[in-house]
Short mmCIF file of C-alpha atoms in Angstrom, two decimals:
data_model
loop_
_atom_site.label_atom_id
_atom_site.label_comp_id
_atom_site.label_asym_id
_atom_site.label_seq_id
_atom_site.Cartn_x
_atom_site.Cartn_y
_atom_site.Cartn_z
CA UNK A 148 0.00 0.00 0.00
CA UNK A 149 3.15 2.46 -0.53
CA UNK A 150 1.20 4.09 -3.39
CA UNK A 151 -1.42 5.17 -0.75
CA UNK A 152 1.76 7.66 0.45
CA UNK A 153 2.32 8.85 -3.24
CA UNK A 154 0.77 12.86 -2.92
CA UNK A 155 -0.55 12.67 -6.35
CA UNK A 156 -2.57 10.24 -5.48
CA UNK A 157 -4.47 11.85 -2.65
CA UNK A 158 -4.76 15.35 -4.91
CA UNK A 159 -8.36 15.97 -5.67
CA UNK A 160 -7.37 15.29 -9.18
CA UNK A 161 -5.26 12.15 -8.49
CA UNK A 162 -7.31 9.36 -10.65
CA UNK A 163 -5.73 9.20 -13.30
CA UNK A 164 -7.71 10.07 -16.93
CA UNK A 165 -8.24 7.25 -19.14
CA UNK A 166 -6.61 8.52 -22.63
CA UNK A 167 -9.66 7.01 -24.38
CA UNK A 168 -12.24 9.25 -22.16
CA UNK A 169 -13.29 13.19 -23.09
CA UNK A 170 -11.14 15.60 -21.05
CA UNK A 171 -14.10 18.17 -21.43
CA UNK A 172 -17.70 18.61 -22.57
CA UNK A 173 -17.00 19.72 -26.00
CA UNK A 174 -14.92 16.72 -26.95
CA UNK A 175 -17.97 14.55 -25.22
CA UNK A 176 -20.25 16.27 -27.37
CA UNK A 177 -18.35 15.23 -30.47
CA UNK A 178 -18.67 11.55 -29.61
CA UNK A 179 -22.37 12.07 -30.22
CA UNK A 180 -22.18 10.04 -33.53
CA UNK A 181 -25.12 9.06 -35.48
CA UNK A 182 -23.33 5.70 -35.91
CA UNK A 183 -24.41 2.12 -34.98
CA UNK A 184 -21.94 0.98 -32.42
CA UNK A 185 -23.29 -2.55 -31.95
CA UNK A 186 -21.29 -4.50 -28.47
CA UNK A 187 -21.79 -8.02 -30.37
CA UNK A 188 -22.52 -9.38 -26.90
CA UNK A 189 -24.57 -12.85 -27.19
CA UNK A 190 -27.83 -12.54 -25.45
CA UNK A 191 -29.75 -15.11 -23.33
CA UNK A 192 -31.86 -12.71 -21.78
CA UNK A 193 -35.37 -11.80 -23.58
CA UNK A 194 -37.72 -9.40 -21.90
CA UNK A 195 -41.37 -8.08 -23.62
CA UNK A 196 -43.85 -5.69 -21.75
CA UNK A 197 -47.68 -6.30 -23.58
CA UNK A 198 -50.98 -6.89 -22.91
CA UNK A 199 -51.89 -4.04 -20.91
CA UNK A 200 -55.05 -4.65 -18.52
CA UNK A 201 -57.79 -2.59 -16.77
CA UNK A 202 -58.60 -3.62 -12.85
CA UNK A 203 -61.42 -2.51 -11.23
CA UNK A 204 -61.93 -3.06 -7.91
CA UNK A 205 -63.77 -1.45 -4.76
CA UNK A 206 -60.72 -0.17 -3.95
CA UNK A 207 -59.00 1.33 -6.79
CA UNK A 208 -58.33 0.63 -10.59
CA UNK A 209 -55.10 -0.07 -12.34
CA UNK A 210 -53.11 -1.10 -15.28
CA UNK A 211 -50.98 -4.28 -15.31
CA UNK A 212 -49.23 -5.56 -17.78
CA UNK A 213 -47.36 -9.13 -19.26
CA UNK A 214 -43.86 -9.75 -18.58
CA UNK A 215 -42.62 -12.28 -21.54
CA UNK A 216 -39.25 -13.92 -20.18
CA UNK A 217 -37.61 -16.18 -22.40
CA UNK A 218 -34.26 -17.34 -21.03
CA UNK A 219 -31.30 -20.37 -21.10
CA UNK A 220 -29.32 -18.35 -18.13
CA UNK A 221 -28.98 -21.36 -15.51
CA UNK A 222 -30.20 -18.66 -12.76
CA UNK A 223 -33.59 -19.46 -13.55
CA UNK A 224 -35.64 -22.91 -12.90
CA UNK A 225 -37.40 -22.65 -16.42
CA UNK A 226 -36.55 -21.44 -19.26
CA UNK A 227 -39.65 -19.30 -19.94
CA UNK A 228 -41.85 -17.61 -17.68
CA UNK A 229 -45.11 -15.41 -18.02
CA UNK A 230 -46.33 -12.65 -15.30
CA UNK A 231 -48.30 -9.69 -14.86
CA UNK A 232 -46.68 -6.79 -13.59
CA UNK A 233 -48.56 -2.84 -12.57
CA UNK A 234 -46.56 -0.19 -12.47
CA UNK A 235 -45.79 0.03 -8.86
CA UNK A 236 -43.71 -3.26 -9.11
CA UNK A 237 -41.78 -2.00 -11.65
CA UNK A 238 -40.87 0.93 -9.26
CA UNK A 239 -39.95 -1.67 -6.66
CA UNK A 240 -37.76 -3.14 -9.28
CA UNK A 241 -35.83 -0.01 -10.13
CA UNK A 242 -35.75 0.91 -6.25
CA UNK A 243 -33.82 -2.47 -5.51
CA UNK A 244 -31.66 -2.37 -8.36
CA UNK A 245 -30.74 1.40 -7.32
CA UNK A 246 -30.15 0.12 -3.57
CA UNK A 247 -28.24 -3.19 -4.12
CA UNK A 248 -26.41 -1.73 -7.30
CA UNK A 249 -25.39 2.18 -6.22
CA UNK A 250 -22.31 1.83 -8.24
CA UNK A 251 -24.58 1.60 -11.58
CA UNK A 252 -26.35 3.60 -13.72
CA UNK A 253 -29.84 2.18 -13.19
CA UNK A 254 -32.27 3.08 -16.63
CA UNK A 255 -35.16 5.16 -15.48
CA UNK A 256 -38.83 5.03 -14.92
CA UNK A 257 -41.57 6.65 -16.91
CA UNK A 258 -42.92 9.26 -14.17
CA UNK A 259 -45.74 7.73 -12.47
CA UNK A 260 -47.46 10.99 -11.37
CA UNK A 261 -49.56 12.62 -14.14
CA UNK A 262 -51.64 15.53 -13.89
CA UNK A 263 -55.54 15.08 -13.13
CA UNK A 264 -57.75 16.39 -15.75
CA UNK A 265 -54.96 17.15 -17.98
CA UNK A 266 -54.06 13.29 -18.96
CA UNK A 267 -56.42 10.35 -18.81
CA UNK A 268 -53.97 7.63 -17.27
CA UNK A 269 -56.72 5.25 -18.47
CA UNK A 270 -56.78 6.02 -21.81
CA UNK A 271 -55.29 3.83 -24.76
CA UNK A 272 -52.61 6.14 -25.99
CA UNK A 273 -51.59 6.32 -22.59
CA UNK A 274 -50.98 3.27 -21.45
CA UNK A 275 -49.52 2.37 -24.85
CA UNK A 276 -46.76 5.17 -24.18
CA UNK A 277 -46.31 3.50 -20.83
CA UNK A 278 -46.06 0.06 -21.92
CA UNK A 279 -43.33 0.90 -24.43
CA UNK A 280 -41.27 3.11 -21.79
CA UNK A 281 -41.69 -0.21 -19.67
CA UNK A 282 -40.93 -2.42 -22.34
CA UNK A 283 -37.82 -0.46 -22.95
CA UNK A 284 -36.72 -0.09 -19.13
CA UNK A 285 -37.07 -3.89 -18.74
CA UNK A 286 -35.00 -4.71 -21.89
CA UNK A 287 -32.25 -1.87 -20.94
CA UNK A 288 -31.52 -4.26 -17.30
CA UNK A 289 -31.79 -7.33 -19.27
CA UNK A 290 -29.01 -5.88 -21.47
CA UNK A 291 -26.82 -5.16 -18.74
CA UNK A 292 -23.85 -7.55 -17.83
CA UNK A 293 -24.22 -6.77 -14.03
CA UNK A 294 -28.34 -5.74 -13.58
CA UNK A 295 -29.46 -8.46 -15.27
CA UNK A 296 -28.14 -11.07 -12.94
CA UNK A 297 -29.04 -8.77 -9.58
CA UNK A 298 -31.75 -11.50 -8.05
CA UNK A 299 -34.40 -9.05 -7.54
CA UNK A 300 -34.91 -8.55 -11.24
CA UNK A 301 -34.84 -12.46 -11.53
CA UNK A 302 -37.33 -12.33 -9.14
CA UNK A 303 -39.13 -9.58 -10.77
CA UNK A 304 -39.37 -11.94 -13.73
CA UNK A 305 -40.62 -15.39 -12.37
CA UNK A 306 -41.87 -15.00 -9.08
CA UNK A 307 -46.04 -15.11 -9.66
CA UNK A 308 -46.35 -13.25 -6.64
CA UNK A 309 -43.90 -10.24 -5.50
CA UNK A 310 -43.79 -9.94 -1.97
CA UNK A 311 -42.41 -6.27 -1.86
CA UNK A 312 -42.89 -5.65 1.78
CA UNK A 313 -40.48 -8.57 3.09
CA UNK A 314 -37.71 -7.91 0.44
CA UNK A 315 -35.54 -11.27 -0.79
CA UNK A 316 -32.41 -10.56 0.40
CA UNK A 317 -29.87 -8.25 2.20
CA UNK A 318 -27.82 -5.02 0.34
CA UNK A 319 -24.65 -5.88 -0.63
CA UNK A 320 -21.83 -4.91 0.98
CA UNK A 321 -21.00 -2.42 -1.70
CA UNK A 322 -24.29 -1.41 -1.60
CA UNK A 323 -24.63 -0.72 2.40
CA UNK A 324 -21.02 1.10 2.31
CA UNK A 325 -22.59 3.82 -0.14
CA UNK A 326 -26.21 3.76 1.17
CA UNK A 327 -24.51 5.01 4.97
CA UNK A 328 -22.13 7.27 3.66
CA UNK A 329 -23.09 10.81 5.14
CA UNK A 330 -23.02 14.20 3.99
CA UNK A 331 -20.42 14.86 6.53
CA UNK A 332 -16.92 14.22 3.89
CA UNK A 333 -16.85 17.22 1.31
CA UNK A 334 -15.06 16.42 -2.28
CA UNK A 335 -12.45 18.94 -3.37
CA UNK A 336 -13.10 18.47 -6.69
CA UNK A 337 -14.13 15.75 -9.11
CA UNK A 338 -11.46 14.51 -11.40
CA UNK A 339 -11.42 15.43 -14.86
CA UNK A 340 -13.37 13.02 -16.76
CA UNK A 341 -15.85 12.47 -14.37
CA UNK A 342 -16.22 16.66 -14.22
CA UNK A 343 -16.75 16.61 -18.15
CA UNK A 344 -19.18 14.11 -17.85
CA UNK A 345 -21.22 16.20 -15.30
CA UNK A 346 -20.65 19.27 -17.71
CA UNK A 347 -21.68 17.28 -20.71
CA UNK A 348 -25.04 16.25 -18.83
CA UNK A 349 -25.80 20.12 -17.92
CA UNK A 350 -25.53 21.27 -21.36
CA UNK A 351 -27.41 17.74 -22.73
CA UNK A 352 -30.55 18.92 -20.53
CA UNK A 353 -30.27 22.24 -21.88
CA UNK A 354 -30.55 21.18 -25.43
CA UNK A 355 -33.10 18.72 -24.47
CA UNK A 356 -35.39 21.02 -22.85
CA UNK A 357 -34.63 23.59 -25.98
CA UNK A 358 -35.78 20.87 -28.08
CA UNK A 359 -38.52 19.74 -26.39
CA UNK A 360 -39.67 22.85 -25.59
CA UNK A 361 -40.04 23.89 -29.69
CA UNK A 362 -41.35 20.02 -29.62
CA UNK A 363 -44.45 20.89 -27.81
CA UNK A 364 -44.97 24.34 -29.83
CA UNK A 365 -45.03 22.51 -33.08
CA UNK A 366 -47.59 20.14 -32.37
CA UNK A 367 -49.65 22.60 -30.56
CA UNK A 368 -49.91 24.53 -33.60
CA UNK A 369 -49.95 21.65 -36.29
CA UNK A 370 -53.03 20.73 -33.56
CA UNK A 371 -54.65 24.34 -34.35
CA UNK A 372 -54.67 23.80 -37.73
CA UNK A 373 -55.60 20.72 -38.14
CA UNK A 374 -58.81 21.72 -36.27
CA UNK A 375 -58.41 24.61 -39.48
CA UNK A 376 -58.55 22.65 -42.13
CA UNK A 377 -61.30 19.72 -40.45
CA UNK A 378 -62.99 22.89 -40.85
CA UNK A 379 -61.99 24.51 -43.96
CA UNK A 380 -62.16 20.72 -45.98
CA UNK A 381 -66.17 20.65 -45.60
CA UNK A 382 -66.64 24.31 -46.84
CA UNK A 383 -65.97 23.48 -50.29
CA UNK A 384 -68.40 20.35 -50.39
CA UNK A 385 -70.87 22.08 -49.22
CA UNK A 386 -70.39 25.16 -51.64
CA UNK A 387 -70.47 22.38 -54.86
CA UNK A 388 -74.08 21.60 -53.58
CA UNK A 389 -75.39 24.17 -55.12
CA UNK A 390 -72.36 25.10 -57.83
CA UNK A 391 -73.11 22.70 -60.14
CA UNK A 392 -70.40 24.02 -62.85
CA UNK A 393 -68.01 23.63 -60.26
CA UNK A 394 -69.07 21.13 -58.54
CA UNK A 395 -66.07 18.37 -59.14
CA UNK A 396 -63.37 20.59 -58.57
CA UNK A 397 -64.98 21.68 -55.33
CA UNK A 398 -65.31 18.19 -54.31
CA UNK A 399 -62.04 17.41 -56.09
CA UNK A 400 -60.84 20.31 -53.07
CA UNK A 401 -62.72 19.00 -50.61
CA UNK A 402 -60.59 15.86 -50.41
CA UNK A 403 -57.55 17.32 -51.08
CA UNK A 404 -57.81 19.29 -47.64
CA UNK A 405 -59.57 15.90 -46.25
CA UNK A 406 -56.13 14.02 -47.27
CA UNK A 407 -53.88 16.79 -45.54
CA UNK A 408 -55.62 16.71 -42.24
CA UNK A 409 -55.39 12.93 -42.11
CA UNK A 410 -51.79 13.16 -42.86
CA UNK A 411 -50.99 15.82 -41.11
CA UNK A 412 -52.85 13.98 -37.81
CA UNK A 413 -50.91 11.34 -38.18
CA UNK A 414 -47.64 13.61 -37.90
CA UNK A 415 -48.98 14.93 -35.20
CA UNK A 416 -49.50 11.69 -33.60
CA UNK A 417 -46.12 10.46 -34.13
CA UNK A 418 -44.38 13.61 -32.58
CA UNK A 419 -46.60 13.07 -29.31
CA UNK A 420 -46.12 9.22 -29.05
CA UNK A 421 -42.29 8.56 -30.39
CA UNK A 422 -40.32 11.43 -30.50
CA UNK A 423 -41.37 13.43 -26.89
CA UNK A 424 -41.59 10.00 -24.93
CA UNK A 425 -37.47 9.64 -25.91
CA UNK A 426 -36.60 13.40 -25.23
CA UNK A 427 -38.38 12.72 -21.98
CA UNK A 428 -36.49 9.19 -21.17
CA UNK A 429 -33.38 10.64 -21.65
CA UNK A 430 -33.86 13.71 -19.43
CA UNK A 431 -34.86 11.24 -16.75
CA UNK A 432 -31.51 9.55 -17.47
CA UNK A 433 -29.36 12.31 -16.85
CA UNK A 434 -31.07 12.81 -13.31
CA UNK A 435 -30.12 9.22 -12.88
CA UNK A 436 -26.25 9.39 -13.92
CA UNK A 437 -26.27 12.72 -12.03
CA UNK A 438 -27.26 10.69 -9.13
CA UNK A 439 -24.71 7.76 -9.71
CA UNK A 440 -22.06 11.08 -10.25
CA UNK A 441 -22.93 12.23 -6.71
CA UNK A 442 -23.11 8.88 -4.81
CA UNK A 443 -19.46 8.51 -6.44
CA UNK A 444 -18.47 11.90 -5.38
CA UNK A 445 -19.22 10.96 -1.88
CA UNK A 446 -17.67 8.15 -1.72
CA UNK A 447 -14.25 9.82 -2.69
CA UNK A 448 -14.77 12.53 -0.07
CA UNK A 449 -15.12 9.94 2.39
CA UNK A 450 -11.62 8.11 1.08
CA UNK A 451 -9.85 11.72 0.95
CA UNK A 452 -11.21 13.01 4.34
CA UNK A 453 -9.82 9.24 5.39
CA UNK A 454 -6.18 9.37 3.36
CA UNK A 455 -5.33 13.28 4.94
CA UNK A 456 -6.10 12.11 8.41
CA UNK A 457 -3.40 9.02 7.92
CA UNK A 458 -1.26 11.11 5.87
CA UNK A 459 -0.73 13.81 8.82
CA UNK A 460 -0.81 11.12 11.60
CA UNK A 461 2.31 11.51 14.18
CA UNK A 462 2.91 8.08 13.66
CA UNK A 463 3.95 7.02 10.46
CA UNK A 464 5.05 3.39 11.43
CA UNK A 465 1.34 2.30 12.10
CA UNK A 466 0.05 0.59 9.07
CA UNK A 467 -2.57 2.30 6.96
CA UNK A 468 -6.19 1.30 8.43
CA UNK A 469 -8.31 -1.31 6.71
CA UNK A 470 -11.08 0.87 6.53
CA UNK A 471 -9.45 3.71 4.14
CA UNK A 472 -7.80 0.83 1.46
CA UNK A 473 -11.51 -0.59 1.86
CA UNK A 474 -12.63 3.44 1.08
CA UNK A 475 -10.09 3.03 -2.06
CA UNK A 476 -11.22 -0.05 -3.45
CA UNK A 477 -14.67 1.68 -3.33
CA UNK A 478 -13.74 4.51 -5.16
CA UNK A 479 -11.95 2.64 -8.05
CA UNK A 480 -14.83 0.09 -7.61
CA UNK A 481 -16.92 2.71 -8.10
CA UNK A 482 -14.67 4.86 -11.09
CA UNK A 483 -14.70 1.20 -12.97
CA UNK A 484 -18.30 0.74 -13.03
CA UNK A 485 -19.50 4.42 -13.68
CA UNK A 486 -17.11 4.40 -16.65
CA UNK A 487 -18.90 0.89 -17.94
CA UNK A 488 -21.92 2.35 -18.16
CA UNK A 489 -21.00 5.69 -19.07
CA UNK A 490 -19.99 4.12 -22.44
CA UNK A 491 -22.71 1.66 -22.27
CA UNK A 492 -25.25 4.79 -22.24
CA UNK A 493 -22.99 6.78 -24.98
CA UNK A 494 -23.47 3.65 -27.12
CA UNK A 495 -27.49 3.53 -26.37
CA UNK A 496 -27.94 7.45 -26.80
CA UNK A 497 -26.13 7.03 -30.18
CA UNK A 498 -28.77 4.36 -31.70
CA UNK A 499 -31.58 6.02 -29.97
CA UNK A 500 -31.11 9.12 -31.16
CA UNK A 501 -30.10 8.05 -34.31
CA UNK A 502 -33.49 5.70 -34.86
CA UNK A 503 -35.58 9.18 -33.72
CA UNK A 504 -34.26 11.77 -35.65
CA UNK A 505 -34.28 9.37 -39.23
CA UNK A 506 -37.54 7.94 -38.41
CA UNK A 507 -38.92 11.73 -37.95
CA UNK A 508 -37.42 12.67 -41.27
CA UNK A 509 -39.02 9.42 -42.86
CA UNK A 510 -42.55 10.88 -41.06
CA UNK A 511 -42.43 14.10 -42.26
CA UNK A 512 -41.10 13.30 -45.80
CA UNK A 513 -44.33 10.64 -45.69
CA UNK A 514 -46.34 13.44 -44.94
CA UNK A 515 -45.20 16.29 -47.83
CA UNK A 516 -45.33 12.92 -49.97
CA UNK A 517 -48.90 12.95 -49.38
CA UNK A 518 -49.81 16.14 -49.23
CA UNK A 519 -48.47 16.01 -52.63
CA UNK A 520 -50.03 13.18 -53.79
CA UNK A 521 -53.25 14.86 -52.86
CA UNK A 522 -53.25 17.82 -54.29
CA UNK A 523 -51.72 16.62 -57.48
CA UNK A 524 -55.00 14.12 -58.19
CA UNK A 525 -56.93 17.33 -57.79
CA UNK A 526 -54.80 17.92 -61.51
CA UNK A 527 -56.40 15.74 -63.88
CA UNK A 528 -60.09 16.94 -62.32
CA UNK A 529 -59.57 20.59 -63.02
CA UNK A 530 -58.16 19.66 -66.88
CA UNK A 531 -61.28 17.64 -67.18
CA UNK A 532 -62.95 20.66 -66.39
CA UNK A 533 -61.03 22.91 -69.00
CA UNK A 534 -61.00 20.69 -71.80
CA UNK A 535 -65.29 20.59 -71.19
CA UNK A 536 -65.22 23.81 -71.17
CA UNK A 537 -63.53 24.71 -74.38
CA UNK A 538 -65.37 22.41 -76.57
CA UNK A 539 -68.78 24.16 -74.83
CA UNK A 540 -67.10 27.23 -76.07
#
């Protein structure tokens, strides 16, 4: 344990950077490449979230929904198993993970609370919403090469009845070390990487809410006029009534603006159900590496507050105390694993974001495409038109 003596070591900036990690948030931003960056990793983990359910009771009423497993991991007693899960047991889920697993980034939650009279939480389009954000949390742990074998989420999986209240089985030890450290140690400062990364996350949630903030404008107004043109379609069908020279191209109109307003609803729709959802996912996520960033942050506190104290001891022949190499093994513990999934969540964001942003292209090109399409069949009506008029003439 000479190292433990070494000064640079105990510097708030003593962990070393990793050559292959950003130095700052620029150079992180810059790694946001609209790539595939596939891991190859074999799975034998298969997760689906469907067949969302109404319950009524005395009581109350709720959603659950079906948990597909379909597995050859020895860790289970069968090799395919079939549950139903509400939404509250998915929160216990990500609560265990978050307390047995503090050294990982655990994948968020779609927020449970939703505002009374604003959103039906009964309706169809929300629960689909929900069903795919749980789909997608469920199949983000299964990925994982540590959170996938933690034994609440096996438990989560197979057992036909969750007993929440009595638990399954004791924190780890890495997991009650972090869950008792105090606010008492105070961290210098973070080391470099892991200060870009917190940068990089401040200026991602700023861009996020930018974008999601022009998000919601757009489809409030595409909303306002598509109630325009539901509107503005039937006007010319009803003017052909009695405009019987004009009557096909009115018609011919008529559907034109009929064809736009179904397209454009179904724009609309696609903004509100698959592009905010993600913008929203992801801003949970960076509260959730935040929180991995500070639960790191303290532990290092705790080693340096520790490593000064031994450092400026009178008696240098005592050997160092268990408990601080135990405090460094946590911190490098921790640096190891936060890294991991750092690049494991760099690597996600990349084939998220790239799927969203091409797929919203491919909607909105869909939807000029048949705007166009409509308004170019209204062509051949008004040459009909023309050509009966000039041999009248």
């Amino acid at each position: 344990m000479s190292k433990i003596f070494n000064w640079d070591l105990i510097l708030p900036n003593g962990t070393p950077v990793d050559t292959s990690s950003p130095a700052s948030s620029s150079s992180l931003l810059n790694r946001l490449q609209l790539d595939d960056d596939l891991d190859g990793e074999t799975r034998d983990l298969f997760v689906t979230v469907d067949d969302p359910k109404k319950h009524v009771s005395t009581m109350e009423t709720y959603i659950t929904y079906r948990v597909c497993t379909k597995t050859t991991r020895t860790e289970f007693d069968l090799p395919e198993y079939t549950v139903r899960r509400r939404y509250q047991d998915f929160d216990w889920l990500r609560n265990k993970l978050e307390e047995s697993q503090p050294t990982h980034l655990i994948p968020p939650l779609p927020e449970k609370f939703v505002m009374k009279g604003v959103v039906d939480r009964f309706s169809e389009e929300f629960v689909e919403t929900r069903r795919k954000a749980l789909d997608k949390f469920l199949k983000r742990v299964a990925d994982h090469p540590v959170l996938s074998f933690n034994e609440h989420f096996n438990a989560f999986l197979s057992a036909k009845d969750l007993n929440k209240r009595q638990g399954l089985a004791l924190l780890t030890k890495m997991g009650e070390s972090v869950k008792y450290v105090t606010g008492g140690y105070k961290l210098r400062a973070r080391p470099v990487e892991f200060a870009a990364m917190g940068d990089y996350l401040d200026l991602f949630t700023q861009k996020l809410g930018t974008i999601d903030r022009i998000a919601q404008r757009i489809i409030k107004e595409q909303s306002e006029f598509l109630m325009e043109l539901r509107e503005y379609g039937p006007v010319y069908s009803s003017w052909s009534s009695f405009e019987e020279d004009l009557h096909d191209p009115l018609e011919g109109v008529s559907g034109c603006v009929s064809n736009c307003s179904s397209a454009l609803e179904e724009l609309t729709e696609d903004m509100s159900e698959d592009f905010l959802p993600v913008l929203r996912e992801y801003v949970l996520y960076i509260e959730s590496m935040k929180n991995v960033l500070k639960k790191r942050d303290q532990v290092q506190a705790e080693y340096e507050t520790k490593l000064e104290a031994v450092v400026f001891r009178e008696d240098k022949k005592t050997p160092v105390p268990t408990d601080v190499e135990k405090c460094q093994d946590r911190v490098e513990c921790f640096n190891a694993d936060l890294k991991a999934d750092w690049d494991r969540w760099e690597n996600n964001k990349r084939q998220d974001f790239r799927q969203l942003l091409t797929g919203m292209a491919d909607k909105n090109i869909q939807y000029y495409e048949k705007c166009l399409a409509a308004w170019e069949s209204l062509i051949p009506v008004l040459q009909d038109k023309q050509e009966a008029e000039g041999e009248t003439s």
